[in-house]
PDB file of C-alpha atoms and ligand atoms in Angstrom:
ATOM      1  CA  MET V   1       5.631  10.868  -9.621  1.00 61.00           C
ATOM      2  CA  THR V   2       8.044   8.764  -7.664  1.00 91.00           C
ATOM      3  CA  GLU V   3      10.518   6.083  -8.346  1.00 96.00           C
ATOM      4  CA  LEU V   4      11.151   3.949  -5.323  1.00 97.00           C
ATOM      5  CA  ARG V   5      14.420   2.186  -4.730  1.00 98.00           C
ATOM      6  CA  LEU V   6      15.567  -0.261  -2.045  1.00 98.00           C
ATOM      7  CA  GLU V   7      19.288  -0.981  -2.003  1.00 98.00           C
ATOM      8  CA  GLY V   8      20.742  -3.736   0.176  1.00 98.00           C
ATOM      9  CA  VAL V   9      17.902  -3.472   2.652  1.00 98.00           C
ATOM     10  CA  SER V  10      18.133  -5.887   5.574  1.00 97.00           C
ATOM     11  CA  LYS V  11      15.992  -5.829   8.682  1.00 97.00           C
ATOM     12  CA  ARG V  12      16.553  -7.694  11.861  1.00 96.00           C
ATOM     13  CA  TYR V  13      14.107  -7.556  14.771  1.00 94.00           C
ATOM     14  CA  GLY V  14      15.555  -7.829  18.307  1.00 89.00           C
ATOM     15  CA  SER V  15      19.215  -8.314  19.169  1.00 79.00           C
ATOM     16  CA  ALA V  16      21.922  -9.110  16.610  1.00 72.00           C
ATOM     17  CA  GLU V  17      22.514 -12.570  18.114  1.00 77.00           C
ATOM     18  CA  GLY V  18      19.048 -13.687  19.228  1.00 79.00           C
ATOM     19  CA  GLY V  19      16.730 -11.708  16.939  1.00 88.00           C
ATOM     20  CA  THR V  20      14.752 -12.578  13.835  1.00 91.00           C
ATOM     21  CA  SER V  21      16.136 -11.757  10.401  1.00 94.00           C
ATOM     22  CA  ALA V  22      13.071 -10.501   8.488  1.00 97.00           C
ATOM     23  CA  LEU V  23      14.774  -9.142   5.361  1.00 98.00           C
ATOM     24  CA  THR V  24      18.141  -9.906   3.773  1.00 97.00           C
ATOM     25  CA  GLY V  25      19.716  -7.682   1.128  1.00 97.00           C
ATOM     26  CA  ILE V  26      16.621  -6.538  -0.721  1.00 98.00           C
ATOM     27  CA  ASP V  27      17.428  -4.694  -4.001  1.00 98.00           C
ATOM     28  CA  LEU V  28      14.387  -3.428  -5.780  1.00 98.00           C
ATOM     29  CA  THR V  29      13.291  -0.576  -8.039  1.00 98.00           C
ATOM     30  CA  VAL V  30       9.631   0.299  -8.434  1.00 98.00           C
ATOM     31  CA  ARG V  31       9.187   2.587 -11.435  1.00 97.00           C
ATOM     32  CA  ASP V  32       7.192   5.741 -11.507  1.00 96.00           C
ATOM     33  CA  GLY V  33       3.495   4.967 -11.896  1.00 96.00           C
ATOM     34  CA  GLU V  34       3.952   1.214 -11.617  1.00 97.00           C
ATOM     35  CA  PHE V  35       1.597  -1.200  -9.769  1.00 97.00           C
ATOM     36  CA  PHE V  36       4.115  -3.430  -8.050  1.00 98.00           C
ATOM     37  CA  THR V  37       3.179  -6.376  -5.845  1.00 98.00           C
ATOM     38  CA  LEU V  38       5.067  -8.287  -3.176  1.00 98.00           C
ATOM     39  CA  VAL V  39       3.689 -11.773  -2.906  1.00 97.00           C
ATOM     40  CA  GLY V  40       4.662 -14.726  -0.729  1.00 96.00           C
ATOM     41  CA  PRO V  41       3.644 -16.864   2.243  1.00 96.00           C
ATOM     42  CA  SER V  42       3.044 -15.509   5.727  1.00 95.00           C
ATOM     43  CA  GLY V  43       6.238 -14.539   7.473  1.00 96.00           C
ATOM     44  CA  CYS V  44       8.336 -14.018   4.308  1.00 97.00           C
ATOM     45  CA  GLY V  45       8.839 -10.303   5.040  1.00 98.00           C
ATOM     46  CA  LYS V  46       6.187  -8.512   2.930  1.00 98.00           C
ATOM     47  CA  THR V  47       4.801  -6.317   5.728  1.00 96.00           C
ATOM     48  CA  THR V  48       8.289  -5.509   6.980  1.00 97.00           C
ATOM     49  CA  THR V  49       9.273  -4.352   3.475  1.00 98.00           C
ATOM     50  CA  LEU V  50       6.191  -2.151   3.260  1.00 96.00           C
ATOM     51  CA  ARG V  51       6.666  -0.722   6.758  1.00 94.00           C
ATOM     52  CA  THR V  52      10.282   0.020   5.887  1.00 96.00           C
ATOM     53  CA  ILE V  53       9.204   1.866   2.696  1.00 96.00           C
ATOM     54  CA  ALA V  54       6.678   3.820   4.771  1.00 93.00           C
ATOM     55  CA  GLY V  55       9.414   4.776   7.236  1.00 92.00           C
ATOM     56  CA  PHE V  56       7.656   2.970  10.141  1.00 91.00           C
ATOM     57  CA  GLU V  57      10.692   0.685  10.448  1.00 94.00           C
ATOM     58  CA  VAL V  58      14.334   1.655  10.063  1.00 94.00           C
ATOM     59  CA  PRO V  59      16.379  -0.873   8.041  1.00 96.00           C
ATOM     60  CA  THR V  60      19.257  -2.499   9.874  1.00 95.00           C
ATOM     61  CA  GLU V  61      21.275  -2.087   6.692  1.00 96.00           C
ATOM     62  CA  GLY V  62      20.720  -0.477   3.317  1.00 98.00           C
ATOM     63  CA  THR V  63      18.738   2.489   2.029  1.00 97.00           C
ATOM     64  CA  VAL V  64      15.296   3.293   0.802  1.00 97.00           C
ATOM     65  CA  SER V  65      15.075   6.277  -1.576  1.00 96.00           C
ATOM     66  CA  PHE V  66      12.334   8.191  -3.381  1.00 95.00           C
ATOM     67  CA  ASP V  67      13.493   9.633  -6.684  1.00 93.00           C
ATOM     68  CA  GLY V  68      17.106   9.087  -5.676  1.00 93.00           C
ATOM     69  CA  GLU V  69      16.783  10.835  -2.305  1.00 93.00           C
ATOM     70  CA  PRO V  70      17.320   8.612   0.750  1.00 93.00           C
ATOM     71  CA  ILE V  71      14.184   8.807   2.940  1.00 92.00           C
ATOM     72  CA  THR V  72      16.397   9.510   5.947  1.00 90.00           C
ATOM     73  CA  ASP V  73      17.119  12.864   4.269  1.00 90.00           C
ATOM     74  CA  ILE V  74      13.432  13.622   3.746  1.00 89.00           C
ATOM     75  CA  PRO V  75      11.584  15.001   6.780  1.00 85.00           C
ATOM     76  CA  PRO V  76       8.487  12.970   7.721  1.00 79.00           C
ATOM     77  CA  GLU V  77       6.158  15.777   6.596  1.00 77.00           C
ATOM     78  CA  GLY V  78       7.858  15.773   3.188  1.00 79.00           C
ATOM     79  CA  ARG V  79       7.195  12.059   2.555  1.00 82.00           C
ATOM     80  CA  ASP V  80       4.003  11.893   0.628  1.00 87.00           C
ATOM     81  CA  VAL V  81       2.995   8.321   1.271  1.00 92.00           C
ATOM     82  CA  GLY V  82      -0.563   7.001   1.478  1.00 92.00           C
ATOM     83  CA  VAL V  83      -1.058   3.712   3.320  1.00 92.00           C
ATOM     84  CA  VAL V  84      -3.934   1.244   3.537  1.00 92.00           C
ATOM     85  CA  PHE V  85      -3.078  -1.507   5.939  1.00 82.00           C
ATOM     86  CA  GLN V  86      -5.370  -4.406   6.725  1.00 78.00           C
ATOM     87  CA  SER V  87      -5.276  -3.366  10.360  1.00 60.00           C
ATOM     88  CA  TYR V  88      -5.658   0.374   9.723  1.00 58.00           C
ATOM     89  CA  ALA V  89      -9.297   0.664  10.773  1.00 80.00           C
ATOM     90  CA  LEU V  90     -11.340   3.755  10.037  1.00 92.00           C
ATOM     91  CA  PHE V  91     -11.965   6.130  12.928  1.00 94.00           C
ATOM     92  CA  PRO V  92     -15.300   4.746  14.187  1.00 93.00           C
ATOM     93  CA  HIS V  93     -16.546   7.976  15.778  1.00 95.00           C
ATOM     94  CA  MET V  94     -16.021  10.009  12.609  1.00 96.00           C
ATOM     95  CA  SER V  95     -18.293  10.084   9.568  1.00 97.00           C
ATOM     96  CA  VAL V  96     -17.081   8.720   6.223  1.00 97.00           C
ATOM     97  CA  ALA V  97     -16.385  12.280   5.003  1.00 97.00           C
ATOM     98  CA  GLU V  98     -14.400  13.088   8.163  1.00 97.00           C
ATOM     99  CA  ASN V  99     -12.377   9.935   7.726  1.00 96.00           C
ATOM    100  CA  VAL V 100     -11.576  10.811   4.102  1.00 96.00           C
ATOM    101  CA  GLY V 101     -10.681  14.396   5.034  1.00 95.00           C
ATOM    102  CA  TYR V 102      -8.578  13.370   8.021  1.00 93.00           C
ATOM    103  CA  GLY V 103      -5.194  13.725   6.334  1.00 87.00           C
ATOM    104  CA  LEU V 104      -6.062  17.164   5.023  1.00 88.00           C
ATOM    105  CA  GLN V 105      -5.748  18.602   8.505  1.00 83.00           C
ATOM    106  CA  PHE V 106      -2.026  18.028   8.276  1.00 80.00           C
ATOM    107  CA  ARG V 107      -1.487  18.518   4.579  1.00 77.00           C
ATOM    108  CA  ASP V 108      -3.266  20.999   2.378  1.00 75.00           C
ATOM    109  CA  PRO V 109      -5.676  19.742  -0.244  1.00 75.00           C
ATOM    110  CA  PRO V 110      -4.415  20.014  -3.808  1.00 78.00           C
ATOM    111  CA  THR V 111      -4.231  23.619  -5.002  1.00 79.00           C
ATOM    112  CA  GLY V 112      -7.494  25.137  -6.030  1.00 83.00           C
ATOM    113  CA  THR V 113      -9.696  22.788  -3.992  1.00 86.00           C
ATOM    114  CA  THR V 114     -11.274  23.072  -0.562  1.00 90.00           C
ATOM    115  CA  VAL V 115     -11.298  20.167   1.859  1.00 92.00           C
ATOM    116  CA  ASP V 116     -15.020  19.590   1.184  1.00 93.00           C
ATOM    117  CA  GLU V 117     -14.488  19.555  -2.555  1.00 94.00           C
ATOM    118  CA  ARG V 118     -11.533  17.183  -2.255  1.00 94.00           C
ATOM    119  CA  VAL V 119     -13.505  14.811  -0.024  1.00 96.00           C
ATOM    120  CA  SER V 120     -16.418  14.688  -2.438  1.00 96.00           C
ATOM    121  CA  GLU V 121     -14.027  14.167  -5.387  1.00 94.00           C
ATOM    122  CA  LEU V 122     -12.497  11.201  -3.551  1.00 94.00           C
ATOM    123  CA  LEU V 123     -15.878   9.705  -2.664  1.00 96.00           C
ATOM    124  CA  ASP V 124     -16.802   9.906  -6.340  1.00 93.00           C
ATOM    125  CA  LEU V 125     -13.517   8.211  -7.284  1.00 92.00           C
ATOM    126  CA  VAL V 126     -14.244   5.212  -5.068  1.00 92.00           C
ATOM    127  CA  ASP V 127     -17.944   5.110  -6.008  1.00 91.00           C
ATOM    128  CA  LEU V 128     -19.239   6.212  -2.633  1.00 94.00           C
ATOM    129  CA  SER V 129     -20.848   9.496  -3.635  1.00 95.00           C
ATOM    130  CA  GLY V 130     -23.507  10.564  -1.186  1.00 93.00           C
ATOM    131  CA  MET V 131     -22.217   8.326   1.599  1.00 96.00           C
ATOM    132  CA  GLY V 132     -20.179  11.021   3.343  1.00 97.00           C
ATOM    133  CA  GLU V 133     -22.511  11.478   6.304  1.00 97.00           C
ATOM    134  CA  ARG V 134     -22.666   7.772   7.141  1.00 97.00           C
ATOM    135  CA  SER V 135     -20.861   6.228   9.998  1.00 96.00           C
ATOM    136  CA  PRO V 136     -18.266   3.530   9.154  1.00 94.00           C
ATOM    137  CA  ASP V 137     -20.361   0.920  10.976  1.00 92.00           C
ATOM    138  CA  GLN V 138     -23.156   1.485   8.429  1.00 93.00           C
ATOM    139  CA  LEU V 139     -20.884   0.299   5.616  1.00 92.00           C
ATOM    140  CA  SER V 140     -19.968  -3.115   4.243  1.00 89.00           C
ATOM    141  CA  GLY V 141     -16.392  -4.376   4.485  1.00 87.00           C
ATOM    142  CA  GLY V 142     -15.701  -3.523   0.865  1.00 88.00           C
ATOM    143  CA  GLN V 143     -17.119  -0.017   1.284  1.00 91.00           C
ATOM    144  CA  ARG V 144     -14.955   0.549   4.340  1.00 92.00           C
ATOM    145  CA  GLN V 145     -11.829  -0.461   2.488  1.00 90.00           C
ATOM    146  CA  ARG V 146     -12.783   2.000  -0.292  1.00 92.00           C
ATOM    147  CA  VAL V 147     -13.129   4.681   2.359  1.00 94.00           C
ATOM    148  CA  ALA V 148      -9.649   3.769   3.623  1.00 94.00           C
ATOM    149  CA  LEU V 149      -8.345   4.030   0.052  1.00 93.00           C
ATOM    150  CA  ALA V 150      -9.994   7.428  -0.387  1.00 95.00           C
ATOM    151  CA  ARG V 151      -8.510   8.579   2.911  1.00 95.00           C
ATOM    152  CA  ALA V 152      -5.046   7.493   1.815  1.00 93.00           C
ATOM    153  CA  LEU V 153      -5.384   9.207  -1.571  1.00 94.00           C
ATOM    154  CA  ALA V 154      -6.909  12.524  -0.364  1.00 92.00           C
ATOM    155  CA  PRO V 155      -3.638  14.406   0.152  1.00 89.00           C
ATOM    156  CA  GLU V 156      -2.394  13.309  -3.324  1.00 90.00           C
ATOM    157  CA  PRO V 157       0.515  11.138  -2.125  1.00 92.00           C
ATOM    158  CA  ASP V 158       3.348  10.275  -4.472  1.00 91.00           C
ATOM    159  CA  LEU V 159       3.360   6.693  -3.307  1.00 95.00           C
ATOM    160  CA  LEU V 160       0.540   4.314  -2.310  1.00 96.00           C
ATOM    161  CA  LEU V 161       1.243   1.318  -0.035  1.00 96.00           C
ATOM    162  CA  LEU V 162      -1.405  -1.365   0.396  1.00 96.00           C
ATOM    163  CA  ASP V 163      -1.034  -4.296   2.810  1.00 94.00           C
ATOM    164  CA  GLU V 164      -3.549  -7.073   2.172  1.00 91.00           C
ATOM    165  CA  PRO V 165      -6.352  -4.534   1.857  1.00 89.00           C
ATOM    166  CA  MET V 166      -8.843  -7.158   0.668  1.00 86.00           C
ATOM    167  CA  SER V 167      -7.993 -10.119   2.876  1.00 83.00           C
ATOM    168  CA  ALA V 168     -11.110  -9.736   5.031  1.00 79.00           C
ATOM    169  CA  LEU V 169     -13.469  -9.688   2.046  1.00 82.00           C
ATOM    170  CA  ASP V 170     -15.247 -12.517   0.330  1.00 84.00           C
ATOM    171  CA  ALA V 171     -14.138 -13.674  -3.129  1.00 85.00           C
ATOM    172  CA  ARG V 172     -16.736 -11.769  -5.131  1.00 84.00           C
ATOM    173  CA  LEU V 173     -16.052  -8.488  -3.350  1.00 84.00           C
ATOM    174  CA  ARG V 174     -12.334  -8.950  -3.737  1.00 86.00           C
ATOM    175  CA  GLU V 175     -12.758  -9.336  -7.473  1.00 88.00           C
ATOM    176  CA  SER V 176     -14.782  -6.139  -7.792  1.00 87.00           C
ATOM    177  CA  LEU V 177     -12.529  -4.140  -5.438  1.00 87.00           C
ATOM    178  CA  ARG V 178      -9.500  -5.394  -7.306  1.00 90.00           C
ATOM    179  CA  LEU V 179     -10.858  -4.085 -10.621  1.00 91.00           C
ATOM    180  CA  GLN V 180     -11.757  -0.809  -8.984  1.00 90.00           C
ATOM    181  CA  LEU V 181      -8.351  -0.431  -7.366  1.00 93.00           C
ATOM    182  CA  LYS V 182      -6.623  -1.205 -10.656  1.00 93.00           C
ATOM    183  CA  ARG V 183      -8.740   1.390 -12.442  1.00 93.00           C
ATOM    184  CA  ILE V 184      -8.045   4.070  -9.834  1.00 93.00           C
ATOM    185  CA  GLN V 185      -4.328   3.320  -9.739  1.00 95.00           C
ATOM    186  CA  SER V 186      -3.903   3.606 -13.507  1.00 93.00           C
ATOM    187  CA  GLU V 187      -6.111   6.703 -13.670  1.00 92.00           C
ATOM    188  CA  LEU V 188      -3.923   8.445 -11.077  1.00 92.00           C
ATOM    189  CA  ALA V 189      -0.709   6.816 -12.340  1.00 94.00           C
ATOM    190  CA  ILE V 190       0.415   6.618  -8.733  1.00 96.00           C
ATOM    191  CA  THR V 191       3.407   4.468  -7.866  1.00 97.00           C
ATOM    192  CA  THR V 192       1.911   1.584  -5.834  1.00 97.00           C
ATOM    193  CA  VAL V 193       3.310  -1.224  -3.768  1.00 98.00           C
ATOM    194  CA  TYR V 194       0.709  -3.888  -2.963  1.00 97.00           C
ATOM    195  CA  VAL V 195       1.154  -6.798  -0.581  1.00 97.00           C
ATOM    196  CA  THR V 196      -0.714 -10.072  -0.764  1.00 95.00           C
ATOM    197  CA  HIS V 197      -0.180 -13.767  -0.001  1.00 94.00           C
ATOM    198  CA  ASP V 198      -2.521 -14.632  -2.911  1.00 93.00           C
ATOM    199  CA  GLN V 199      -0.574 -15.461  -6.071  1.00 93.00           C
ATOM    200  CA  GLU V 200      -3.630 -15.371  -8.337  1.00 91.00           C
ATOM    201  CA  GLU V 201      -4.417 -11.906  -7.109  1.00 92.00           C
ATOM    202  CA  ALA V 202      -0.827 -10.795  -7.576  1.00 95.00           C
ATOM    203  CA  LEU V 203      -0.719 -12.064 -11.139  1.00 94.00           C
ATOM    204  CA  ALA V 204      -4.048 -10.455 -11.978  1.00 93.00           C
ATOM    205  CA  ILE V 205      -3.412  -6.990 -10.624  1.00 94.00           C
ATOM    206  CA  SER V 206       0.289  -6.172 -11.073  1.00 97.00           C
ATOM    207  CA  ASP V 207       2.424  -4.471 -13.687  1.00 97.00           C
ATOM    208  CA  ARG V 208       5.338  -6.273 -12.069  1.00 98.00           C
ATOM    209  CA  LEU V 209       5.693  -8.379  -8.941  1.00 98.00           C
ATOM    210  CA  ALA V 210       8.285  -9.861  -6.663  1.00 98.00           C
ATOM    211  CA  VAL V 211       7.888 -13.328  -5.188  1.00 97.00           C
ATOM    212  CA  MET V 212       9.356 -13.304  -1.665  1.00 98.00           C
ATOM    213  CA  ARG V 213      10.660 -16.152   0.394  1.00 97.00           C
ATOM    214  CA  ASP V 214      12.389 -16.102   3.742  1.00 97.00           C
ATOM    215  CA  GLY V 215      13.202 -12.370   3.611  1.00 98.00           C
ATOM    216  CA  GLU V 216      14.544 -12.455   0.048  1.00 98.00           C
ATOM    217  CA  LEU V 217      13.253 -11.695  -3.435  1.00 97.00           C
ATOM    218  CA  GLU V 218      13.058 -15.002  -5.217  1.00 96.00           C
ATOM    219  CA  GLN V 219      11.752 -13.738  -8.592  1.00 96.00           C
ATOM    220  CA  VAL V 220      10.993 -10.262  -9.948  1.00 97.00           C
ATOM    221  CA  GLY V 221       9.174  -9.661 -13.203  1.00 97.00           C
ATOM    222  CA  ARG V 222       5.991  -9.067 -15.109  1.00 97.00           C
ATOM    223  CA  PRO V 223       3.160 -11.535 -14.421  1.00 96.00           C
ATOM    224  CA  GLN V 224       3.862 -13.517 -17.623  1.00 94.00           C
ATOM    225  CA  GLU V 225       7.523 -13.850 -16.660  1.00 94.00           C
ATOM    226  CA  ILE V 226       6.868 -15.306 -13.209  1.00 91.00           C
ATOM    227  CA  TYR V 227       7.357 -19.011 -12.816  1.00 80.00           C
ATOM    228  CA  ARG V 228       4.399 -20.492 -10.973  1.00 74.00           C
ATOM    229  CA  GLU V 229       4.780 -23.422  -8.708  1.00 67.00           C
ATOM    230  CA  PRO V 230       2.491 -26.285  -9.771  1.00 62.00           C
TER     231      PRO V 230
HETATM  232  P1  ADP X 301       4.728 -11.176   6.123  1.00 74.66           P
HETATM  233  O1  ADP X 301       4.151  -9.789   5.968  1.00 74.66           O
HETATM  234  O2  ADP X 301       5.248 -11.716   4.823  1.00 74.66           O
HETATM  235  O3  ADP X 301       3.794 -12.108   6.817  1.00 74.66           O
HETATM  236  P2  ADP X 301       6.443 -10.031   8.125  1.00 74.66           P
HETATM  237  O4  ADP X 301       7.185  -8.918   7.477  1.00 74.66           O
HETATM  238  O5  ADP X 301       5.278  -9.675   8.950  1.00 74.66           O
HETATM  239  O6  ADP X 301       6.050 -11.075   7.009  1.00 74.66           O
HETATM  240  O7  ADP X 301       7.419 -10.873   9.045  1.00 74.66           O
HETATM  241  C1  ADP X 301       8.706 -11.312   8.595  1.00 74.66           C
HETATM  242  C2  ADP X 301       9.395 -11.986   9.773  1.00 74.66           C
HETATM  243  O8  ADP X 301       9.697 -11.034  10.774  1.00 74.66           O
HETATM  244  C3  ADP X 301       8.571 -13.062  10.449  1.00 74.66           C
HETATM  245  O9  ADP X 301       9.461 -14.049  10.910  1.00 74.66           O
HETATM  246  C4  ADP X 301       7.964 -12.319  11.644  1.00 74.66           C
HETATM  247  O10 ADP X 301       7.632 -13.163  12.671  1.00 74.66           O
HETATM  248  C5  ADP X 301       9.048 -11.355  12.008  1.00 74.66           C
HETATM  249  N1  ADP X 301       8.525 -10.082  12.562  1.00 74.66           N
HETATM  250  C6  ADP X 301       7.660  -9.223  11.962  1.00 74.66           C
HETATM  251  N2  ADP X 301       7.423  -8.161  12.751  1.00 74.66           N
HETATM  252  C7  ADP X 301       8.127  -8.349  13.877  1.00 74.66           C
HETATM  253  C8  ADP X 301       8.299  -7.620  15.078  1.00 74.66           C
HETATM  254  N3  ADP X 301       7.684  -6.467  15.264  1.00 74.66           N
HETATM  255  N4  ADP X 301       9.103  -8.138  16.014  1.00 74.66           N
HETATM  256  C9  ADP X 301       9.737  -9.293  15.823  1.00 74.66           C
HETATM  257  N5  ADP X 301       9.634 -10.053  14.718  1.00 74.66           N
HETATM  258  C10 ADP X 301       8.845  -9.619  13.754  1.00 74.66           C
HETATM  259  P1  ADP X 302       1.205  -9.989   8.419  1.00 74.66           P
HETATM  260  O1  ADP X 302       1.173 -11.487   8.213  1.00 74.66           O
HETATM  261  O2  ADP X 302       0.202  -9.268   7.575  1.00 74.66           O
HETATM  262  O3  ADP X 302       2.564  -9.423   8.427  1.00 74.66           O
HETATM  263  P2  ADP X 302       0.930 -10.462  11.209  1.00 74.66           P
HETATM  264  O4  ADP X 302      -0.429 -10.848  11.709  1.00 74.66           O
HETATM  265  O5  ADP X 302       1.989 -11.467  11.000  1.00 74.66           O
HETATM  266  O6  ADP X 302       0.646  -9.676   9.874  1.00 74.66           O
HETATM  267  O7  ADP X 302       1.536  -9.291  12.101  1.00 74.66           O
HETATM  268  C1  ADP X 302       0.750  -8.294  12.652  1.00 74.66           C
HETATM  269  C2  ADP X 302       1.632  -7.391  13.457  1.00 74.66           C
HETATM  270  O8  ADP X 302       2.436  -8.101  14.389  1.00 74.66           O
HETATM  271  C3  ADP X 302       2.637  -6.603  12.609  1.00 74.66           C
HETATM  272  O9  ADP X 302       2.712  -5.251  13.110  1.00 74.66           O
HETATM  273  C4  ADP X 302       3.969  -7.284  12.765  1.00 74.66           C
HETATM  274  O10 ADP X 302       5.033  -6.373  12.655  1.00 74.66           O
HETATM  275  C5  ADP X 302       3.855  -7.848  14.168  1.00 74.66           C
HETATM  276  N1  ADP X 302       4.571  -9.122  14.275  1.00 74.66           N
HETATM  277  C6  ADP X 302       4.592 -10.120  13.391  1.00 74.66           C
HETATM  278  N2  ADP X 302       5.347 -11.104  13.800  1.00 74.66           N
HETATM  279  C7  ADP X 302       5.840 -10.756  14.999  1.00 74.66           C
HETATM  280  C8  ADP X 302       6.736 -11.340  15.951  1.00 74.66           C
HETATM  281  N3  ADP X 302       7.297 -12.527  15.732  1.00 74.66           N
HETATM  282  N4  ADP X 302       6.995 -10.659  17.066  1.00 74.66           N
HETATM  283  C9  ADP X 302       6.463  -9.450  17.271  1.00 74.66           C
HETATM  284  N5  ADP X 302       5.633  -8.834  16.445  1.00 74.66           N
HETATM  285  C10 ADP X 302       5.320  -9.466  15.301  1.00 74.66           C
END
């Protein structure tokens, strides 16, 4: 249950004179339970926006807040954010179940459940029941990304951030994972920010989306309100 707000967020990498301006004055509200997508070409600032929301980057200007509270006022252990980044590989030496349970070492499982119960609940949710003892290298790319999703969701985060989670998958797998992700997201009603460079994907999966260009939000709206370039 989290509303996410960015107000006047700018991000510059490197020095003020010689650096790169990645984001300029981003104002954005993602409503509680919404599936929101940032779409745009490579280099437009999608990943920087997501990393700023996650608290991995500090904005040069502006604020990010969760339910009206600036994240700078929330201690890191109080920020319940689940992330699935394209480059966030699974831990190869751990089983699937250990990967899914990883975050529960630092954060208790939801009240009334044990770690084992929570892990098996999550494996059910992503249709990987019975695969807990496998090693990640025995899974397909799509299965691995579902494990990464289960791992992100295990501690019941208030916010889910996904950076091109399907970009390494072939078209058919993307389609099925997309449907699955959409189902899980709406079942959990978790506020979600999804990053992709694929406009078709963005239009298919989102409640609302923002089209980014050169570090700014060019359009924000529901899929049917977005003007598509011919
Ligand atoms: P996208 O995710 O849309 O591809 P990014 O947020 O990764 O865009 O990048 C936005 C801009 O910021 C690009 O010009 C990129 O080269 C630059 N950039 C991203 N990360 C860094 C970094 N760590 N150091 C310097 N420049 C960066
Ligand atoms: P994406 O397009 O998904 O943002 P990239 O492959 O552009 O991913 O970037 C991968 C990583 O490299 C990110 O952590 C990003 O912050 C960093 N990065 C991107 N551009 C630059 C840059 N110009 N200088 C330094 N780091 C960068």
